[in-house]
């Protein structure tokens, strides 16, 4: 049996399982503003969430298939593009990334979990692919710059606080929506029109 030792790069990022898992990030060593996770990495277990994080740009590998919660909390990211093949956005992935303006989601995404973009006050643009079936509560909470959202057709529930305090001006609630959670649109001061279909 061959035993593979962990590998740590110059920035204090540790990989294991023949480079398929990003295990952890050392906050004392990780000081770069731009970082590329190499191809071959399938799982992101470690996160870049630590005090005074400087990460402004992250390039994710096309092989990535799973991410753990809190991956980029408080990072000063400006744009984020997730690779095809990823099916789930983890909890609080970009919570309080206050400089994040644009997010590109792959067509393979099925679920967005709790608070993924909560507090991203500069977020102006995010696409919601048609294959999305579930968006958990508080996903776009306090996204003050987010003005327009098109709900995916397979979505059946607008969860609690989904757009709480966001900047949305209009939103179309399609006939497949059956339920709207509490405070879903609380504090949406720019919301000019809201039509709730009989299906709710």
PDB file of C-alpha atoms in Angstrom:
ATOM      1  CA  UNK A   1       0.000   0.000   0.000  1.00  0.00           C
ATOM      2  CA  UNK A   2       1.410   3.379  -1.038  1.00  0.00           C
ATOM      3  CA  UNK A   3       0.932   6.217   1.462  1.00  0.00           C
ATOM      4  CA  UNK A   4       0.723   9.736   0.062  1.00  0.00           C
ATOM      5  CA  UNK A   5       1.791  12.583   2.352  1.00  0.00           C
ATOM      6  CA  UNK A   6      -0.064  15.890   2.335  1.00  0.00           C
ATOM      7  CA  UNK A   7       1.242  18.557  -0.008  1.00  0.00           C
ATOM      8  CA  UNK A   8       1.323  22.238   0.989  1.00  0.00           C
ATOM      9  CA  UNK A   9       2.100  24.935  -1.584  1.00  0.00           C
ATOM     10  CA  UNK A  10       3.984  28.206  -1.058  1.00  0.00           C
ATOM     11  CA  UNK A  11       0.789  29.982   0.040  1.00  0.00           C
ATOM     12  CA  UNK A  12       0.001  27.542   2.821  1.00  0.00           C
ATOM     13  CA  UNK A  13      -2.767  25.697   0.939  1.00  0.00           C
ATOM     14  CA  UNK A  14      -2.735  21.982   1.752  1.00  0.00           C
ATOM     15  CA  UNK A  15      -3.916  19.294  -0.682  1.00  0.00           C
ATOM     16  CA  UNK A  16      -4.421  15.563  -0.133  1.00  0.00           C
ATOM     17  CA  UNK A  17      -5.772  12.398  -1.778  1.00  0.00           C
ATOM     18  CA  UNK A  18      -3.448  12.739  -4.760  1.00  0.00           C
ATOM     19  CA  UNK A  19      -4.390  16.392  -5.169  1.00  0.00           C
ATOM     20  CA  UNK A  20      -8.123  15.792  -5.324  1.00  0.00           C
ATOM     21  CA  UNK A  21      -9.000  17.512  -2.025  1.00  0.00           C
ATOM     22  CA  UNK A  22      -8.111  21.011  -0.842  1.00  0.00           C
ATOM     23  CA  UNK A  23      -7.828  20.316   2.878  1.00  0.00           C
ATOM     24  CA  UNK A  24      -7.035  23.641   4.537  1.00  0.00           C
ATOM     25  CA  UNK A  25      -5.658  27.140   4.128  1.00  0.00           C
ATOM     26  CA  UNK A  26      -3.092  28.545   6.549  1.00  0.00           C
ATOM     27  CA  UNK A  27      -4.142  32.154   7.340  1.00  0.00           C
ATOM     28  CA  UNK A  28      -0.590  33.127   8.340  1.00  0.00           C
ATOM     29  CA  UNK A  29       0.851  32.112   4.964  1.00  0.00           C
ATOM     30  CA  UNK A  30      -2.034  32.898   2.612  1.00  0.00           C
ATOM     31  CA  UNK A  31      -1.555  36.576   1.772  1.00  0.00           C
ATOM     32  CA  UNK A  32      -2.058  36.648  -2.011  1.00  0.00           C
ATOM     33  CA  UNK A  33      -4.822  38.575  -3.755  1.00  0.00           C
ATOM     34  CA  UNK A  34      -5.176  36.165  -6.680  1.00  0.00           C
ATOM     35  CA  UNK A  35      -5.099  32.382  -6.459  1.00  0.00           C
ATOM     36  CA  UNK A  36      -5.778  29.467  -8.821  1.00  0.00           C
ATOM     37  CA  UNK A  37      -6.826  26.092  -7.480  1.00  0.00           C
ATOM     38  CA  UNK A  38      -5.186  23.530  -9.788  1.00  0.00           C
ATOM     39  CA  UNK A  39      -7.072  21.220 -12.123  1.00  0.00           C
ATOM     40  CA  UNK A  40      -7.740  17.821 -10.606  1.00  0.00           C
ATOM     41  CA  UNK A  41      -9.112  19.180  -7.330  1.00  0.00           C
ATOM     42  CA  UNK A  42     -12.612  17.763  -6.842  1.00  0.00           C
ATOM     43  CA  UNK A  43     -13.462  18.771  -3.268  1.00  0.00           C
ATOM     44  CA  UNK A  44     -12.959  22.074  -1.459  1.00  0.00           C
ATOM     45  CA  UNK A  45     -12.959  21.221   2.256  1.00  0.00           C
ATOM     46  CA  UNK A  46     -10.827  24.096   3.460  1.00  0.00           C
ATOM     47  CA  UNK A  47     -12.004  27.680   3.283  1.00  0.00           C
ATOM     48  CA  UNK A  48     -10.503  31.125   2.725  1.00  0.00           C
ATOM     49  CA  UNK A  49     -12.463  32.637   5.620  1.00  0.00           C
ATOM     50  CA  UNK A  50     -10.129  34.334   8.072  1.00  0.00           C
ATOM     51  CA  UNK A  51      -9.457  37.800   9.438  1.00  0.00           C
ATOM     52  CA  UNK A  52      -7.956  40.283   6.971  1.00  0.00           C
ATOM     53  CA  UNK A  53      -8.283  37.961   3.981  1.00  0.00           C
ATOM     54  CA  UNK A  54      -6.962  39.658   0.830  1.00  0.00           C
ATOM     55  CA  UNK A  55      -8.298  37.230  -1.768  1.00  0.00           C
ATOM     56  CA  UNK A  56      -9.690  39.343  -4.616  1.00  0.00           C
ATOM     57  CA  UNK A  57      -9.747  36.772  -7.431  1.00  0.00           C
ATOM     58  CA  UNK A  58     -10.112  32.988  -7.287  1.00  0.00           C
ATOM     59  CA  UNK A  59      -9.912  30.638 -10.275  1.00  0.00           C
ATOM     60  CA  UNK A  60     -11.691  27.341  -9.648  1.00  0.00           C
ATOM     61  CA  UNK A  61     -10.829  24.120 -11.506  1.00  0.00           C
ATOM     62  CA  UNK A  62     -13.222  22.513 -13.981  1.00  0.00           C
ATOM     63  CA  UNK A  63     -12.898  19.307 -11.955  1.00  0.00           C
ATOM     64  CA  UNK A  64     -14.497  20.810  -8.810  1.00  0.00           C
ATOM     65  CA  UNK A  65     -17.626  18.922  -7.723  1.00  0.00           C
ATOM     66  CA  UNK A  66     -18.140  19.762  -4.039  1.00  0.00           C
ATOM     67  CA  UNK A  67     -17.561  22.683  -1.690  1.00  0.00           C
ATOM     68  CA  UNK A  68     -18.013  22.893   2.067  1.00  0.00           C
ATOM     69  CA  UNK A  69     -19.761  25.791   3.856  1.00  0.00           C
ATOM     70  CA  UNK A  70     -18.166  29.213   4.411  1.00  0.00           C
ATOM     71  CA  UNK A  71     -15.721  28.900   1.501  1.00  0.00           C
ATOM     72  CA  UNK A  72     -15.198  32.620   0.848  1.00  0.00           C
ATOM     73  CA  UNK A  73     -16.887  34.478   3.738  1.00  0.00           C
ATOM     74  CA  UNK A  74     -15.672  38.109   4.002  1.00  0.00           C
ATOM     75  CA  UNK A  75     -13.217  37.751   1.106  1.00  0.00           C
ATOM     76  CA  UNK A  76     -12.913  40.920  -1.033  1.00  0.00           C
ATOM     77  CA  UNK A  77     -13.824  39.024  -4.215  1.00  0.00           C
ATOM     78  CA  UNK A  78     -15.075  41.081  -7.145  1.00  0.00           C
ATOM     79  CA  UNK A  79     -16.310  38.355  -9.493  1.00  0.00           C
ATOM     80  CA  UNK A  80     -16.893  34.631  -9.078  1.00  0.00           C
ATOM     81  CA  UNK A  81     -17.406  32.004 -11.772  1.00  0.00           C
ATOM     82  CA  UNK A  82     -18.275  28.461 -10.703  1.00  0.00           C
ATOM     83  CA  UNK A  83     -17.424  25.487 -12.961  1.00  0.00           C
ATOM     84  CA  UNK A  84     -19.777  23.223 -14.875  1.00  0.00           C
ATOM     85  CA  UNK A  85     -20.416  19.982 -13.030  1.00  0.00           C
ATOM     86  CA  UNK A  86     -20.974  21.635  -9.653  1.00  0.00           C
ATOM     87  CA  UNK A  87     -24.533  20.855  -8.486  1.00  0.00           C
ATOM     88  CA  UNK A  88     -24.788  22.602  -5.108  1.00  0.00           C
ATOM     89  CA  UNK A  89     -23.823  25.996  -3.694  1.00  0.00           C
ATOM     90  CA  UNK A  90     -22.849  25.518  -0.024  1.00  0.00           C
ATOM     91  CA  UNK A  91     -24.162  27.425   2.974  1.00  0.00           C
ATOM     92  CA  UNK A  92     -22.788  30.952   3.447  1.00  0.00           C
ATOM     93  CA  UNK A  93     -20.369  30.482   0.540  1.00  0.00           C
ATOM     94  CA  UNK A  94     -19.873  34.226  -0.047  1.00  0.00           C
ATOM     95  CA  UNK A  95     -21.558  35.731   2.995  1.00  0.00           C
ATOM     96  CA  UNK A  96     -20.520  39.364   3.534  1.00  0.00           C
ATOM     97  CA  UNK A  97     -18.310  39.528   0.433  1.00  0.00           C
ATOM     98  CA  UNK A  98     -19.064  43.234   0.246  1.00  0.00           C
ATOM     99  CA  UNK A  99     -17.160  43.907  -3.004  1.00  0.00           C
ATOM    100  CA  UNK A 100     -18.603  40.977  -4.977  1.00  0.00           C
ATOM    101  CA  UNK A 101     -20.419  42.367  -8.039  1.00  0.00           C
ATOM    102  CA  UNK A 102     -21.027  39.425 -10.351  1.00  0.00           C
ATOM    103  CA  UNK A 103     -21.583  35.681  -9.931  1.00  0.00           C
ATOM    104  CA  UNK A 104     -21.776  33.190 -12.795  1.00  0.00           C
ATOM    105  CA  UNK A 105     -23.456  29.888 -11.907  1.00  0.00           C
ATOM    106  CA  UNK A 106     -23.094  26.780 -14.107  1.00  0.00           C
ATOM    107  CA  UNK A 107     -26.056  25.119 -15.810  1.00  0.00           C
ATOM    108  CA  UNK A 108     -25.561  22.059 -13.583  1.00  0.00           C
ATOM    109  CA  UNK A 109     -26.538  23.798 -10.321  1.00  0.00           C
ATOM    110  CA  UNK A 110     -29.598  22.254  -8.619  1.00  0.00           C
ATOM    111  CA  UNK A 111     -29.463  23.726  -5.106  1.00  0.00           C
ATOM    112  CA  UNK A 112     -28.358  26.955  -3.439  1.00  0.00           C
ATOM    113  CA  UNK A 113     -28.131  26.535   0.326  1.00  0.00           C
ATOM    114  CA  UNK A 114     -28.744  28.966   3.216  1.00  0.00           C
ATOM    115  CA  UNK A 115     -27.263  32.445   3.066  1.00  0.00           C
ATOM    116  CA  UNK A 116     -24.956  31.740   0.129  1.00  0.00           C
ATOM    117  CA  UNK A 117     -24.813  35.429  -0.849  1.00  0.00           C
ATOM    118  CA  UNK A 118     -26.164  36.997   2.332  1.00  0.00           C
ATOM    119  CA  UNK A 119     -24.768  40.481   2.874  1.00  0.00           C
ATOM    120  CA  UNK A 120     -23.167  40.837  -0.584  1.00  0.00           C
ATOM    121  CA  UNK A 121     -24.135  44.501  -0.751  1.00  0.00           C
ATOM    122  CA  UNK A 122     -22.447  45.179  -4.118  1.00  0.00           C
ATOM    123  CA  UNK A 123     -23.852  42.141  -5.932  1.00  0.00           C
ATOM    124  CA  UNK A 124     -25.491  43.413  -9.109  1.00  0.00           C
ATOM    125  CA  UNK A 125     -25.671  40.356 -11.322  1.00  0.00           C
ATOM    126  CA  UNK A 126     -26.315  36.655 -10.758  1.00  0.00           C
ATOM    127  CA  UNK A 127     -27.784  34.177 -13.205  1.00  0.00           C
ATOM    128  CA  UNK A 128     -30.163  31.494 -11.921  1.00  0.00           C
ATOM    129  CA  UNK A 129     -30.012  28.517 -14.345  1.00  0.00           C
ATOM    130  CA  UNK A 130     -33.290  26.842 -15.256  1.00  0.00           C
ATOM    131  CA  UNK A 131     -32.260  23.584 -13.608  1.00  0.00           C
ATOM    132  CA  UNK A 132     -32.288  25.050 -10.085  1.00  0.00           C
ATOM    133  CA  UNK A 133     -34.909  23.308  -7.938  1.00  0.00           C
ATOM    134  CA  UNK A 134     -34.134  24.699  -4.480  1.00  0.00           C
ATOM    135  CA  UNK A 135     -32.955  28.059  -3.132  1.00  0.00           C
ATOM    136  CA  UNK A 136     -32.742  28.146   0.655  1.00  0.00           C
ATOM    137  CA  UNK A 137     -33.589  31.033   2.969  1.00  0.00           C
ATOM    138  CA  UNK A 138     -31.592  34.270   3.202  1.00  0.00           C
ATOM    139  CA  UNK A 139     -29.698  33.555  -0.026  1.00  0.00           C
ATOM    140  CA  UNK A 140     -29.971  37.151  -1.291  1.00  0.00           C
ATOM    141  CA  UNK A 141     -30.545  38.811   2.065  1.00  0.00           C
ATOM    142  CA  UNK A 142     -29.206  42.389   2.166  1.00  0.00           C
ATOM    143  CA  UNK A 143     -28.000  42.285  -1.451  1.00  0.00           C
ATOM    144  CA  UNK A 144     -28.726  45.992  -1.811  1.00  0.00           C
ATOM    145  CA  UNK A 145     -27.419  46.347  -5.383  1.00  0.00           C
ATOM    146  CA  UNK A 146     -29.349  43.382  -6.790  1.00  0.00           C
ATOM    147  CA  UNK A 147     -32.204  44.888  -8.803  1.00  0.00           C
ATOM    148  CA  UNK A 148     -33.458  42.136 -11.110  1.00  0.00           C
ATOM    149  CA  UNK A 149     -33.885  38.404 -10.583  1.00  0.00           C
ATOM    150  CA  UNK A 150     -35.583  35.802 -12.765  1.00  0.00           C
ATOM    151  CA  UNK A 151     -36.756  32.830 -10.738  1.00  0.00           C
ATOM    152  CA  UNK A 152     -35.982  29.427 -12.316  1.00  0.00           C
ATOM    153  CA  UNK A 153     -39.091  27.559 -13.539  1.00  0.00           C
ATOM    154  CA  UNK A 154     -38.550  24.470 -11.361  1.00  0.00           C
ATOM    155  CA  UNK A 155     -38.501  26.478  -8.135  1.00  0.00           C
ATOM    156  CA  UNK A 156     -41.636  25.857  -6.038  1.00  0.00           C
ATOM    157  CA  UNK A 157     -40.941  27.780  -2.819  1.00  0.00           C
ATOM    158  CA  UNK A 158     -39.640  31.284  -2.127  1.00  0.00           C
ATOM    159  CA  UNK A 159     -37.983  30.635   1.215  1.00  0.00           C
ATOM    160  CA  UNK A 160     -37.973  32.868   4.284  1.00  0.00           C
ATOM    161  CA  UNK A 161     -35.988  36.116   4.032  1.00  0.00           C
ATOM    162  CA  UNK A 162     -34.862  35.193   0.517  1.00  0.00           C
ATOM    163  CA  UNK A 163     -34.786  38.833  -0.642  1.00  0.00           C
ATOM    164  CA  UNK A 164     -34.883  40.495   2.796  1.00  0.00           C
ATOM    165  CA  UNK A 165     -33.500  44.038   2.507  1.00  0.00           C
ATOM    166  CA  UNK A 166     -32.384  43.549  -1.095  1.00  0.00           C
ATOM    167  CA  UNK A 167     -32.540  46.142  -3.857  1.00  0.00           C
ATOM    168  CA  UNK A 168     -34.857  44.278  -6.227  1.00  0.00           C
ATOM    169  CA  UNK A 169     -37.197  46.530  -8.183  1.00  0.00           C
ATOM    170  CA  UNK A 170     -39.358  43.877  -9.837  1.00  0.00           C
ATOM    171  CA  UNK A 171     -39.724  40.129  -9.795  1.00  0.00           C
ATOM    172  CA  UNK A 172     -41.939  37.701 -11.661  1.00  0.00           C
ATOM    173  CA  UNK A 173     -43.425  34.962  -9.493  1.00  0.00           C
ATOM    174  CA  UNK A 174     -44.306  32.181 -11.904  1.00  0.00           C
ATOM    175  CA  UNK A 175     -47.183  29.711 -11.651  1.00  0.00           C
ATOM    176  CA  UNK A 176     -45.002  26.909 -10.263  1.00  0.00           C
ATOM    177  CA  UNK A 177     -44.423  28.804  -7.010  1.00  0.00           C
ATOM    178  CA  UNK A 178     -46.637  27.311  -4.296  1.00  0.00           C
ATOM    179  CA  UNK A 179     -45.367  28.994  -1.142  1.00  0.00           C
ATOM    180  CA  UNK A 180     -43.740  32.259  -0.020  1.00  0.00           C
ATOM    181  CA  UNK A 181     -41.902  32.226   3.302  1.00  0.00           C
ATOM    182  CA  UNK A 182     -42.013  34.890   6.011  1.00  0.00           C
ATOM    183  CA  UNK A 183     -40.222  38.207   5.456  1.00  0.00           C
ATOM    184  CA  UNK A 184     -39.237  37.092   1.925  1.00  0.00           C
ATOM    185  CA  UNK A 185     -39.531  40.695   0.677  1.00  0.00           C
ATOM    186  CA  UNK A 186     -39.209  42.599   3.959  1.00  0.00           C
ATOM    187  CA  UNK A 187     -37.356  45.898   3.561  1.00  0.00           C
ATOM    188  CA  UNK A 188     -37.287  45.810  -0.254  1.00  0.00           C
ATOM    189  CA  UNK A 189     -37.702  49.563  -0.565  1.00  0.00           C
ATOM    190  CA  UNK A 190     -37.149  49.643  -4.321  1.00  0.00           C
ATOM    191  CA  UNK A 191     -39.738  46.977  -5.118  1.00  0.00           C
ATOM    192  CA  UNK A 192     -42.330  48.647  -7.344  1.00  0.00           C
ATOM    193  CA  UNK A 193     -44.487  45.734  -8.426  1.00  0.00           C
ATOM    194  CA  UNK A 194     -45.277  42.297  -7.051  1.00  0.00           C
ATOM    195  CA  UNK A 195     -47.891  39.960  -8.497  1.00  0.00           C
ATOM    196  CA  UNK A 196     -48.646  36.823  -6.494  1.00  0.00           C
ATOM    197  CA  UNK A 197     -50.234  34.086  -8.624  1.00  0.00           C
ATOM    198  CA  UNK A 198     -53.128  31.907  -7.486  1.00  0.00           C
ATOM    199  CA  UNK A 199     -50.784  28.932  -7.275  1.00  0.00           C
ATOM    200  CA  UNK A 200     -49.353  30.321  -3.998  1.00  0.00           C
TER     201      UNK A 200
END
